[in-house]
Amino acid sequence: MTTSEHTGRIFDVRRFSTHDGGGIRTTVFFKGCPLRCAWCHNPEGIDFGRRPLWFAGKCIGCGSCAEAARFGGVRRTETGIAVDPAAEEDWDAILDACPTGALRWDSRDVRVDDLMELIRRDMPFYAHGGGGATLSGGDPLMQADFARELLLRCREEGVHTAIETELHAPEEAVQAVLPLVDLIYADLKLLDGGLHRHWTGVGNERILSNLEALLTGPLSERLILRTPLIPEITATEENLRAIAAWLARRNSAVRWELLNYNPLAAAKYPLVGREYSLQENLPRFSAEQMEAFAELARSAGVKNVFFE
C-alpha cells in the first residue's frame, strides 16, 4: 500500500451520507470554487483561503477570545462576538483560547493518508447498496493534484468513487482526474453565456467545452448532468429548453437530474461574512411542478430526465 504526504484543504467530511453516488457515502468537501453562484448552498467552500468562524450557539460569553486578540480581530459587542478575519492576529492562539469551540477554522489541511483512514473506517458499510467515497466542494478540480492522488488511493483499495464538479477547470485537470472516477456529477446551470456570467460570476465557455468532451467521449456512461432549479433564474422554460436542445444534439441519452431549489442555504451566509443576494424564503417546487420541468426537458429531446 502506498503512502503520501500530499496535502489538500477541505472544509468538511460527511460520513454515512446517503446522497451523491449511491449507497452509504463518505463525502469529502474540498475548499475552493471558481464560481460565485448567487444561490450557492455551500458558501463556506467558495474561497480557498482559511478564515475563523464564530458559532453563537456554542459561545458562553467568557471573552477569552477577545482577551487573546491583540489587533482587533475579535471583540465583544452587545449582540455577541464580532470577528474581523482580515486582522493580522495569531488566530491559532485565539481559537485555542476558546473553551467551547465556538471559534474555529472554517477548513483544515489534510493528507491523503488522513482521509484514507476515515474512508477505511466506513468501508464495511459500502457493501450495502454500492457505497463509496464522494469528492464534493467547492470544486475538487481546483485541487486537481490532491483529488487525483486521493482517487488513485481509493481505486487501489477498491473503493467506488464519485465527484461533484462545475467543470470550470483547465482541460488538463479534467483529463487527469475524471477518468479515475466511477461516477461524475457535473453541473450545467445556464446555457446563455451572459446570464451564466451574471449569476455565477464566470462565463460558461470552458464548462460547455469540457462537458461536450464528456458527452461525446468514453466517460459519457459515468456522467450525470445536474441543473439546480432556481426560481426565475435557471427554472425557466427558455433555459431548460435551451439546455435540452444543446444536450440532445450531443448525447440525447445522457442522464439529466433536475434539482429542486434549496431554501436553507441563506442561513449560512452571515456565518462566512457574505450576503445572500436572492429573495429569502422562496418555496421549493411541488412534485407537479418538478414533473412539468422534466417533461419539458424530455419534449426537447433528452430521454433520461429525472428529479429528486
C-alpha positions in Angstrom: 0.0 0.0 0.0 1.3 3.4 -0.9 1.6 6.4 1.5 1.7 10.1 0.8 2.5 13.4 2.5 0.5 15.3 -0.2 -2.0 17.7 1.5 -5.2 19.4 0.4 -7.7 21.8 2.0 -11.1 20.6 3.0 -14.0 22.2 4.9 -15.9 19.1 5.9 -16.1 15.3 5.8 -19.6 13.9 6.0 -19.7 10.2 6.9 -22.7 7.9 6.4 -24.2 10.2 3.7 -26.9 8.6 1.5 -26.7 11.1 -1.4 -24.4 11.6 -4.4 -23.3 8.3 -5.6 -25.5 5.5 -4.2 -25.3 3.5 -1.0 -23.6 4.9 2.1 -21.0 7.5 1.2 -18.1 9.3 2.8 -18.2 12.7 1.3 -15.1 14.9 1.3 -15.8 18.7 0.8 -12.9 20.4 -1.0 -12.2 24.1 -0.3 -12.3 26.5 -3.2 -14.7 27.0 -6.2 -14.2 29.1 -9.4 -17.9 30.1 -9.4 -19.8 32.5 -7.3 -23.4 31.3 -7.7 -25.9 33.6 -6.1 -27.7 30.6 -4.6 -24.6 28.6 -3.5 -25.6 26.2 -0.8 -22.1 25.7 0.5 -20.8 29.3 0.7 -18.2 28.2 3.3 -16.5 26.3 0.5 -16.2 29.1 -2.1 -12.9 30.8 -1.1 -9.8 28.7 -0.9 -8.3 30.7 2.0 -9.0 29.8 5.6 -11.0 32.1 8.0 -12.2 31.8 11.6 -15.9 31.3 12.2 -17.9 32.1 15.3 -20.8 29.9 16.3 -23.2 31.8 18.6 -24.9 28.7 19.9 -21.6 27.4 21.4 -20.5 30.7 22.9 -20.7 31.1 26.7 -19.6 34.7 26.6 -16.5 34.3 28.6 -14.5 36.7 26.5 -11.3 34.6 26.3 -11.1 35.1 22.6 -11.3 38.9 22.8 -8.6 38.9 25.5 -6.3 36.8 23.3 -6.8 39.2 20.4 -4.2 41.9 20.1 -5.2 43.9 17.0 -9.0 44.0 17.0 -9.5 40.6 15.3 -12.1 39.6 17.9 -14.1 42.0 20.1 -17.2 41.7 22.3 -20.3 43.5 21.3 -23.8 43.8 22.7 -25.0 41.0 20.4 -22.1 38.7 20.9 -18.6 38.3 19.3 -17.5 40.3 16.3 -14.8 38.7 14.2 -12.6 40.5 11.6 -10.8 37.7 9.7 -8.6 40.3 7.9 -6.9 41.4 11.1 -3.3 40.4 11.5 -3.7 38.1 14.5 -2.3 35.0 16.0 -5.5 33.2 15.1 -4.4 29.8 16.3 -3.8 31.3 19.7 -7.2 33.0 19.7 -9.0 29.8 18.7 -7.1 27.8 21.3 -8.3 30.2 23.9 -12.0 29.4 23.2 -13.0 26.7 25.7 -16.2 25.5 23.8 -15.1 25.5 20.2 -17.4 28.5 19.4 -14.5 29.9 17.4 -12.9 27.5 14.9 -11.3 27.5 11.5 -13.6 27.0 8.5 -11.3 24.4 7.0 -8.3 22.3 7.6 -5.3 20.9 5.6 -5.2 17.2 5.5 -3.0 14.4 3.9 -4.4 11.8 1.6 -3.4 9.3 4.3 -5.6 11.0 6.8 -8.7 10.8 4.5 -8.0 7.2 3.7 -8.1 6.4 7.4 -11.6 7.8 7.5 -12.6 6.0 4.3 -11.3 2.7 5.6 -13.5 3.0 8.7 -16.5 3.3 6.5 -15.6 0.6 4.0 -17.6 -2.2 5.8 -20.8 -0.1 5.1 -20.1 0.4 1.4 -21.1 -3.1 0.6 -24.7 -2.3 1.4 -26.1 -0.6 -1.7 -22.9 0.1 -3.5 -21.5 2.9 -1.4 -18.1 4.6 -1.6 -16.4 8.0 -1.4 -17.6 11.2 -3.0 -15.4 14.3 -3.7 -17.5 17.4 -3.4 -17.0 21.1 -2.5 -16.4 23.7 -3.6 -15.0 22.0 -6.6 -12.4 19.2 -6.3 -10.9 20.1 -9.7 -9.5 23.3 -8.1 -7.2 20.9 -6.2 -6.7 18.5 -9.1 -3.4 17.0 -7.9 -4.7 16.2 -4.5 -8.0 14.9 -5.9 -6.2 12.7 -8.3 -4.0 11.2 -5.6 -7.0 10.5 -3.4 -8.8 8.8 -6.2 -5.8 6.7 -7.1 -5.7 5.5 -3.5 -9.4 4.7 -3.5 -9.0 2.8 -6.7 -6.1 0.9 -5.2 -8.2 -0.2 -2.2 -11.3 -1.0 -4.3 -13.5 2.0 -3.2 -16.2 3.2 -5.5 -15.8 6.9 -6.2 -18.0 9.9 -7.3 -17.2 13.5 -7.9 -19.3 16.7 -8.0 -17.8 19.4 -10.3 -18.7 22.6 -12.1 -16.3 21.7 -14.9 -14.9 25.2 -14.9 -11.3 23.8 -15.0 -8.4 23.5 -17.4 -8.6 20.6 -19.8 -5.5 19.0 -18.3 -7.2 18.9 -14.8 -10.3 17.3 -16.2 -8.3 14.7 -18.1 -6.1 14.0 -15.1 -9.0 13.5 -12.6 -12.2 12.4 -14.2 -11.0 9.1 -15.8 -10.3 7.9 -12.3 -13.9 8.5 -11.1 -16.6 5.9 -11.3 -19.5 8.4 -11.3 -19.3 12.0 -12.4 -21.9 14.6 -11.4 -21.4 17.8 -13.5 -23.5 21.0 -13.3 -24.9 22.9 -16.2 -26.9 25.8 -14.7 -27.5 28.2 -17.6 -26.8 27.9 -21.3 -26.9 31.6 -22.1 -23.3 32.8 -21.5 -24.3 36.3 -20.4 -26.8 35.0 -17.9 -24.3 32.5 -16.7 -21.7 35.2 -16.0 -24.3 37.4 -14.3 -25.5 34.8 -11.9 -22.3 32.8 -11.3 -19.5 35.3 -11.9 -17.9 33.4 -14.8 -18.8 32.6 -18.4 -19.7 29.1 -19.4 -17.4 28.6 -22.4 -15.0 26.4 -20.6 -17.8 24.4 -18.9 -19.5 23.7 -22.2 -16.2 22.7 -23.8 -15.4 20.2 -21.0 -19.0 18.9 -20.9 -19.1 18.4 -24.7 -16.0 16.2 -24.4 -17.6 14.2 -21.7 -20.9 13.8 -23.5 -19.3 12.6 -26.7 -16.4 10.6 -25.2 -15.9 7.3 -23.4 -16.8 8.7 -20.0 -20.4 9.6 -21.0 -21.7 6.4 -19.3 -20.4 7.6 -16.0 -21.9 11.1 -16.3 -25.0 12.5 -14.6 -25.7 16.1 -15.6 -27.4 18.4 -13.0 -29.3 21.6 -13.2 -30.3 23.3 -9.9 -33.8 24.8 -10.4 -33.6 28.4 -9.1 -36.9 30.3 -9.3 -36.9 32.7 -12.3 -33.2 32.2 -13.0 -32.5 28.6 -14.1 -36.0 27.3 -13.7 -37.4 28.9 -16.8 -38.8 27.3 -19.9 -36.3 29.2 -22.1 -33.3 27.9 -20.1 -34.4 24.3 -19.8 -35.4 24.1 -23.5 -32.0 25.6 -24.5 -30.1 23.1 -22.3 -32.1 20.2 -23.5 -31.7 21.1 -27.2 -27.9 21.5 -26.7 -27.7 18.1 -25.0 -29.9 16.4 -27.5 -27.6 17.3 -30.3 -24.6 15.7 -28.5 -26.0 12.9 -26.4 -29.7 12.5 -26.0 -29.3 9.5 -23.7 -27.4 11.4 -21.0 -28.8 11.2 -17.5 -30.1 14.7 -16.5 -31.1 15.4 -13.0 -33.2 18.4 -12.1 -32.5 19.6 -8.5 -35.3 21.3 -6.6 -34.5 24.6 -5.1 -32.9 24.5 -1.6 -34.1 27.5 0.5 -31.9 26.5 3.5 -28.7 27.9 2.2 -29.4 31.6 3.2 -28.8 30.9 6.9 -25.1 30.0 6.2 -24.2 33.4 4.6 -23.8 35.6 7.7 -21.5 32.9 9.2 -19.0 33.5 6.4 -19.4 37.2 6.1 -21.5 37.1 2.9 -24.9 38.5 1.9 -27.4 36.2 0.4 -28.4 38.0 -2.8 -31.6 36.1 -3.6 -35.0 36.7 -2.0 -35.2 34.6 1.2 -37.9 32.1 1.9 -38.6 31.2 -1.8 -40.6 28.0 -1.7 -39.4 24.7 -3.1 -41.2 23.5 -6.3 -44.0 21.0 -5.9 -43.8 17.4 -7.2 -46.2 18.5 -10.0 -44.0 21.5 -11.0 -40.9 19.3 -11.0 -42.6 16.8 -13.2 -43.6 19.6 -15.6 -40.0 20.7 -15.8 -38.9 17.2 -16.5 -41.5 16.7 -19.2 -40.4 20.0 -20.8 -36.9 18.7 -21.0 -37.9 15.3 -22.4 -40.0 17.0 -25.1 -36.9 18.9 -26.3 -35.1 15.6 -27.0 -33.4 14.4 -23.8 -34.6 10.8 -22.9 -33.4 10.3 -19.3 -34.6 13.2 -17.2 -35.3 12.7 -13.6 -35.7 14.8 -10.4 -35.3 14.3 -6.7 
